[in-house]
Backbone as XML, in Angstrom:
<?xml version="1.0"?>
<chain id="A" units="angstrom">
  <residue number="1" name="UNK">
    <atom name="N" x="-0.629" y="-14.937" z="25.316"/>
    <atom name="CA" x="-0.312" y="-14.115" z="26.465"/>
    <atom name="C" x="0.957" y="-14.646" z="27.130"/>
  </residue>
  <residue number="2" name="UNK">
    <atom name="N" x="1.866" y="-13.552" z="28.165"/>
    <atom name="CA" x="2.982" y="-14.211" z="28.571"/>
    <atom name="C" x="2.518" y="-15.067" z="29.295"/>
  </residue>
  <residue number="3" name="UNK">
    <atom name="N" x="3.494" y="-15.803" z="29.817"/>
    <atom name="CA" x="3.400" y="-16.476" z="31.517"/>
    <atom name="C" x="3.774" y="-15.997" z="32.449"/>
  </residue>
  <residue number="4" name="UNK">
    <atom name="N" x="4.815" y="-14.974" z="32.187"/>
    <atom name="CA" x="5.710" y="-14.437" z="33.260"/>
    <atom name="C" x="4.548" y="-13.672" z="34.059"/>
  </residue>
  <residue number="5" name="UNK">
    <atom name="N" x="4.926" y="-13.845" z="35.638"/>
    <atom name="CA" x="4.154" y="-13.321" z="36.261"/>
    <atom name="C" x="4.554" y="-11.503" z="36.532"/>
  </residue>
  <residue number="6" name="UNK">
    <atom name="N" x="3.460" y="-10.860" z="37.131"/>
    <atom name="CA" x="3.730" y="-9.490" z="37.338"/>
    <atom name="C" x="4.149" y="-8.544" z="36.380"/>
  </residue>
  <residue number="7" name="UNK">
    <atom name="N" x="4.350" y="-9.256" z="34.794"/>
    <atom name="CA" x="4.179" y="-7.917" z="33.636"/>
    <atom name="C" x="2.881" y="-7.979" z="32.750"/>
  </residue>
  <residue number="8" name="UNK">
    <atom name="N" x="2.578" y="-7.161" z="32.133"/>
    <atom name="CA" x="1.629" y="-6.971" z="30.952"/>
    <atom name="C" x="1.390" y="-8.167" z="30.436"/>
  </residue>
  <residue number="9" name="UNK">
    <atom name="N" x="0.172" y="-8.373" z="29.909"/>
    <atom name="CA" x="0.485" y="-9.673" z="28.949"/>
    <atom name="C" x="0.841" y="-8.664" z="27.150"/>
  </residue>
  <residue number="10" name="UNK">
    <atom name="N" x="1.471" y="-9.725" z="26.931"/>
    <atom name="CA" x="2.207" y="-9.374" z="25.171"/>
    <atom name="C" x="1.285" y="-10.691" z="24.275"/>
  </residue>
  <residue number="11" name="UNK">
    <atom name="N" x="0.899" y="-9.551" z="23.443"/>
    <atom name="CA" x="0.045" y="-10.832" z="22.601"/>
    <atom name="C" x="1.082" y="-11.271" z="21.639"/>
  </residue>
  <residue number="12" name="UNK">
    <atom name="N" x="1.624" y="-12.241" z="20.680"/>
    <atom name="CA" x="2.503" y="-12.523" z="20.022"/>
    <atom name="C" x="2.076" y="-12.722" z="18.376"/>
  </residue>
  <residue number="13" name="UNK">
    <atom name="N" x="0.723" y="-12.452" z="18.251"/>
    <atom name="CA" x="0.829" y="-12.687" z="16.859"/>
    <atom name="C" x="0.630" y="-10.827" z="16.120"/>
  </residue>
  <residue number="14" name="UNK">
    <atom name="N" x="1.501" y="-10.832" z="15.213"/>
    <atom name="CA" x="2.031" y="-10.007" z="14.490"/>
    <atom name="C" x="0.543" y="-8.977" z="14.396"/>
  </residue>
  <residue number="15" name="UNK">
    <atom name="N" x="-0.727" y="-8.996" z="13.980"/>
    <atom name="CA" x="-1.995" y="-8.484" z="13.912"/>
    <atom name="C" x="-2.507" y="-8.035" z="14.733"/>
  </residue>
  <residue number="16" name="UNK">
    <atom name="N" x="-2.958" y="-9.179" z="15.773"/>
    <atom name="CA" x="-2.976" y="-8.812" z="17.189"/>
    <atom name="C" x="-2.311" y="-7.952" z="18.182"/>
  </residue>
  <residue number="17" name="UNK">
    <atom name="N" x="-1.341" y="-8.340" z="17.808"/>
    <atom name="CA" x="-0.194" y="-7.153" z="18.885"/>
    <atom name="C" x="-0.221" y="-5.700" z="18.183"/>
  </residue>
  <residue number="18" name="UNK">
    <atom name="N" x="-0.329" y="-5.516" z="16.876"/>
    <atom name="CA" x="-0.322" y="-4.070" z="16.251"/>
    <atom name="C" x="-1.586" y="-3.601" z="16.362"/>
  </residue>
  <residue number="19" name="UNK">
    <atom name="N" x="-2.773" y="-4.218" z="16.466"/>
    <atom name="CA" x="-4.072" y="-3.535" z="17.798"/>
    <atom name="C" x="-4.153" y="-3.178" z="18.687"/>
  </residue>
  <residue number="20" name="UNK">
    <atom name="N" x="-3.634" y="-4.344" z="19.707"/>
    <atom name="CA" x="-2.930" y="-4.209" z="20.817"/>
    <atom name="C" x="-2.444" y="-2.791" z="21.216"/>
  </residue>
  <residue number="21" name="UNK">
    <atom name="N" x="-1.402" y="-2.961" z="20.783"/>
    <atom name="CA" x="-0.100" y="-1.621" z="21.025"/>
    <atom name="C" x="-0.076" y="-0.850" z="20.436"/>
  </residue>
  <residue number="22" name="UNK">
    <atom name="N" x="-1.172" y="-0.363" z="19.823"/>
    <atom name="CA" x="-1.579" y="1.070" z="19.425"/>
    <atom name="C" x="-0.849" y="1.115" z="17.905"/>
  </residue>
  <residue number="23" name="UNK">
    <atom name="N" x="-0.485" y="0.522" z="17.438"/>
    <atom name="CA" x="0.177" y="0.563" z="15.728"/>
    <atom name="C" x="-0.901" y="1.293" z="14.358"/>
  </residue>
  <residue number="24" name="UNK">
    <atom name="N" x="-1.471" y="0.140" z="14.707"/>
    <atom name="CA" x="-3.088" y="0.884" z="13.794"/>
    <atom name="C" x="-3.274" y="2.001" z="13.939"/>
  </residue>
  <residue number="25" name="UNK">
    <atom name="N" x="-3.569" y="2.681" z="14.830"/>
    <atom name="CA" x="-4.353" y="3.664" z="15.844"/>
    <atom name="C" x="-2.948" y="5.094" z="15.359"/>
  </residue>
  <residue number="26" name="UNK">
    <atom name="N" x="-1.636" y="4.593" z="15.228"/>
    <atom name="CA" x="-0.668" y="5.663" z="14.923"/>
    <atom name="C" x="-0.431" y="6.043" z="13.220"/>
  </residue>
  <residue number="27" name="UNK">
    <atom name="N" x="-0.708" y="4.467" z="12.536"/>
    <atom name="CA" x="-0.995" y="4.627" z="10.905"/>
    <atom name="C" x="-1.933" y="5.319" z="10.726"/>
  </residue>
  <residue number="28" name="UNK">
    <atom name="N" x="-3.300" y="5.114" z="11.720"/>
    <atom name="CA" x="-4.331" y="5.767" z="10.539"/>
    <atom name="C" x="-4.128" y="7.016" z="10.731"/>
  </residue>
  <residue number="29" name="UNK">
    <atom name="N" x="-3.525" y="7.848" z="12.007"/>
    <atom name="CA" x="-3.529" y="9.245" z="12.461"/>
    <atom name="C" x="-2.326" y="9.842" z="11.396"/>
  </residue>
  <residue number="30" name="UNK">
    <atom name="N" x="-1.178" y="8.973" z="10.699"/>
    <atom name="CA" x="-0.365" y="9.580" z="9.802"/>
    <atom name="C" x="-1.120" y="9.512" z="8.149"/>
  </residue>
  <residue number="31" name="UNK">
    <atom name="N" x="-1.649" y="8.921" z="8.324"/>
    <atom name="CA" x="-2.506" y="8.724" z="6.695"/>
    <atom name="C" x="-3.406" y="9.841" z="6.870"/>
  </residue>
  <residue number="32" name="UNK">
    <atom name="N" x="-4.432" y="10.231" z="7.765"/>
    <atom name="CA" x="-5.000" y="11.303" z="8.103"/>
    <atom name="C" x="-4.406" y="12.512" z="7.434"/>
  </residue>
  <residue number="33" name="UNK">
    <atom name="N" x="-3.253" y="12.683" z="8.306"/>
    <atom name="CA" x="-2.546" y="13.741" z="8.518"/>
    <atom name="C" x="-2.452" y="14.469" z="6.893"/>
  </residue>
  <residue number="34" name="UNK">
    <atom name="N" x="-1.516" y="13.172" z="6.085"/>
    <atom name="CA" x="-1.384" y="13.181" z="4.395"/>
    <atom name="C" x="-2.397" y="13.538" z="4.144"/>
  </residue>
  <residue number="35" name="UNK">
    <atom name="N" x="-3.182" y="12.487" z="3.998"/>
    <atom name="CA" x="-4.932" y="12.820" z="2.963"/>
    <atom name="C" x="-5.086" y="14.627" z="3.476"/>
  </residue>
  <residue number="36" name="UNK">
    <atom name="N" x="-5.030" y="14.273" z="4.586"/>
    <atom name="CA" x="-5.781" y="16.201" z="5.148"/>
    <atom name="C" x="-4.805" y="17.383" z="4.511"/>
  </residue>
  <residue number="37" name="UNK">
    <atom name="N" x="-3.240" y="16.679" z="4.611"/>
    <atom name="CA" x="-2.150" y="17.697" z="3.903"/>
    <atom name="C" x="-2.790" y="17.767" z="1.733"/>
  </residue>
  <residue number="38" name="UNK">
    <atom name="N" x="-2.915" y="16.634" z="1.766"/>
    <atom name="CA" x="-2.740" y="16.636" z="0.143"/>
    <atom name="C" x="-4.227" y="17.308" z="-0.387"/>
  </residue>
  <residue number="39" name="UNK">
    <atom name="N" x="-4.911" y="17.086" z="0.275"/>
    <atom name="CA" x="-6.505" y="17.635" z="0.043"/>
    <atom name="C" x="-6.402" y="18.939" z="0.171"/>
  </residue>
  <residue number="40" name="UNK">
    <atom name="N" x="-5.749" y="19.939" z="1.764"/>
    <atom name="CA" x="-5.843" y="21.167" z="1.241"/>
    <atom name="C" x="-4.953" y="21.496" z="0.373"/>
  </residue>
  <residue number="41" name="UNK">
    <atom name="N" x="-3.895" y="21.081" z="0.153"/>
    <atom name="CA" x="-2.994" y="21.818" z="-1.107"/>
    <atom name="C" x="-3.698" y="21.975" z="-2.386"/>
  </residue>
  <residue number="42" name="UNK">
    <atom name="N" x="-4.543" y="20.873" z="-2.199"/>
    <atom name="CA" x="-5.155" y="20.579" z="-3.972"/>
    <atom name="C" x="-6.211" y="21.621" z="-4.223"/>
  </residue>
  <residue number="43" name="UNK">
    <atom name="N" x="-6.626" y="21.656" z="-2.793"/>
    <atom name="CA" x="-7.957" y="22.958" z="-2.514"/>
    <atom name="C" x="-7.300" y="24.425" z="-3.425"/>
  </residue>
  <residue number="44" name="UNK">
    <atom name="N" x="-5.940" y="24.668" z="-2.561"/>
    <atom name="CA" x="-5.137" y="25.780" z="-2.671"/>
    <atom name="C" x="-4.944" y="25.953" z="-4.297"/>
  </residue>
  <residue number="45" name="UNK">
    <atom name="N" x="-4.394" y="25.315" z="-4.692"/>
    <atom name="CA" x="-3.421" y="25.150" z="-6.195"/>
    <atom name="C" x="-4.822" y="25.384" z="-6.500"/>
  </residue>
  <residue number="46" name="UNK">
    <atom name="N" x="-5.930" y="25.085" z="-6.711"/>
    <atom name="CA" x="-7.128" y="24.537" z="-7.614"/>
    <atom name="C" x="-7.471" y="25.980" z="-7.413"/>
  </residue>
  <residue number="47" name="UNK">
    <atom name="N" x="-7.962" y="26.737" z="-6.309"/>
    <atom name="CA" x="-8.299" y="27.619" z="-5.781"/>
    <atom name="C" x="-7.545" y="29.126" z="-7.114"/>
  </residue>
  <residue number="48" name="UNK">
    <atom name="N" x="-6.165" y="29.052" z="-6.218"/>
    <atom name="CA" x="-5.167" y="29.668" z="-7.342"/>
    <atom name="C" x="-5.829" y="29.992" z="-8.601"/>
  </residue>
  <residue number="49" name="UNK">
    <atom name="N" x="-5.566" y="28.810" z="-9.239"/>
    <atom name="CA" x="-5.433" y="28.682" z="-10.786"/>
    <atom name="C" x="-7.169" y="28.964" z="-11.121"/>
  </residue>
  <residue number="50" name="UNK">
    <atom name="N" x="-7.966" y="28.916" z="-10.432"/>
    <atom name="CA" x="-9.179" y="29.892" z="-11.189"/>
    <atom name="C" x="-8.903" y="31.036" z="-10.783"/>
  </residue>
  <residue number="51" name="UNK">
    <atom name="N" x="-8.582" y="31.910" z="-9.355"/>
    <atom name="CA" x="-8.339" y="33.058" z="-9.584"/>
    <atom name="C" x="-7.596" y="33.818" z="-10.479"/>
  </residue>
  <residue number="52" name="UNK">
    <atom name="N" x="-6.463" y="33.065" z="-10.913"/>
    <atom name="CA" x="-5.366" y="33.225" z="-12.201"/>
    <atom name="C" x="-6.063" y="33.526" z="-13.909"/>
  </residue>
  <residue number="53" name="UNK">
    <atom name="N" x="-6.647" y="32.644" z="-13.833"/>
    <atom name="CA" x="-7.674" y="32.503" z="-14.927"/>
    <atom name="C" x="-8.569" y="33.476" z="-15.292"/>
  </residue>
  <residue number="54" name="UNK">
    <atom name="N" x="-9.718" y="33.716" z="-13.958"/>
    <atom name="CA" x="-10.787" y="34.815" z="-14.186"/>
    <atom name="C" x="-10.017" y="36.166" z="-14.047"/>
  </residue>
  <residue number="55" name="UNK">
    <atom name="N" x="-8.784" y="36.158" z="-13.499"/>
    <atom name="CA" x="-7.955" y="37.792" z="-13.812"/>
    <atom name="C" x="-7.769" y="38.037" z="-15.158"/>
  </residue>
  <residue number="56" name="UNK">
    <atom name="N" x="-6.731" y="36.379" z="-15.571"/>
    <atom name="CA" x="-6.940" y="36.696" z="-16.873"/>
    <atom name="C" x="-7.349" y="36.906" z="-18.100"/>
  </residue>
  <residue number="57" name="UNK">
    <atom name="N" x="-8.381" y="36.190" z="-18.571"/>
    <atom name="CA" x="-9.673" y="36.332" z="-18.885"/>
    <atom name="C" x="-10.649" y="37.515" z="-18.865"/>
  </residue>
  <residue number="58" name="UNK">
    <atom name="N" x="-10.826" y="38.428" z="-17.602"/>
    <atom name="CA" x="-11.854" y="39.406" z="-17.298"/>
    <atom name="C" x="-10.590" y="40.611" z="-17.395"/>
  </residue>
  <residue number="59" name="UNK">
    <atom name="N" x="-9.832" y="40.676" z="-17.621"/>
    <atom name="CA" x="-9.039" y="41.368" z="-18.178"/>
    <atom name="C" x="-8.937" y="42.141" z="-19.358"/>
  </residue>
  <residue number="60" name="UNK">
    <atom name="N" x="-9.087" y="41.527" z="-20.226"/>
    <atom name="CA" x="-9.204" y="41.944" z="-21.253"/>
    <atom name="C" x="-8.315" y="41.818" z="-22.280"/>
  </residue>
  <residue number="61" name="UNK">
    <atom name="N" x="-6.978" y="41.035" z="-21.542"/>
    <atom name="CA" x="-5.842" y="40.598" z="-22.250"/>
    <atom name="C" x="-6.094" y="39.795" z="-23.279"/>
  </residue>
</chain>
């Protein structure tokens, strides 16, 4: 913790302080974000490509 009187205390070790000051807390909300982006795309594309399929297929082509 500082010494200086009348500011915040600052924790100084590299782990601690990225708890601290919200670091963690902003990674996991961007990893979120990805996983949640890459999951629905995969939904989508996956989704797609059987509708693609059973058209073509029940088709008769």
């Amino acid at each position: 913790m500082s010494a200086i009187p009348r500011q915040l205390p600052v924790i100084t070790k590299p782990r601690a302080a990225a708890c601290y000051n919200g670091v963690h807390g902003q990674a996991m909300v961007e990893v979120v974000r990805i996983v949640t982006l890459l999951v629905c795309s995969m939904v989508f594309l996956l989704h797609n490509s059987f509708y693609e399929n059973h058209r073509y297929f029940s088709s008769g082509s």
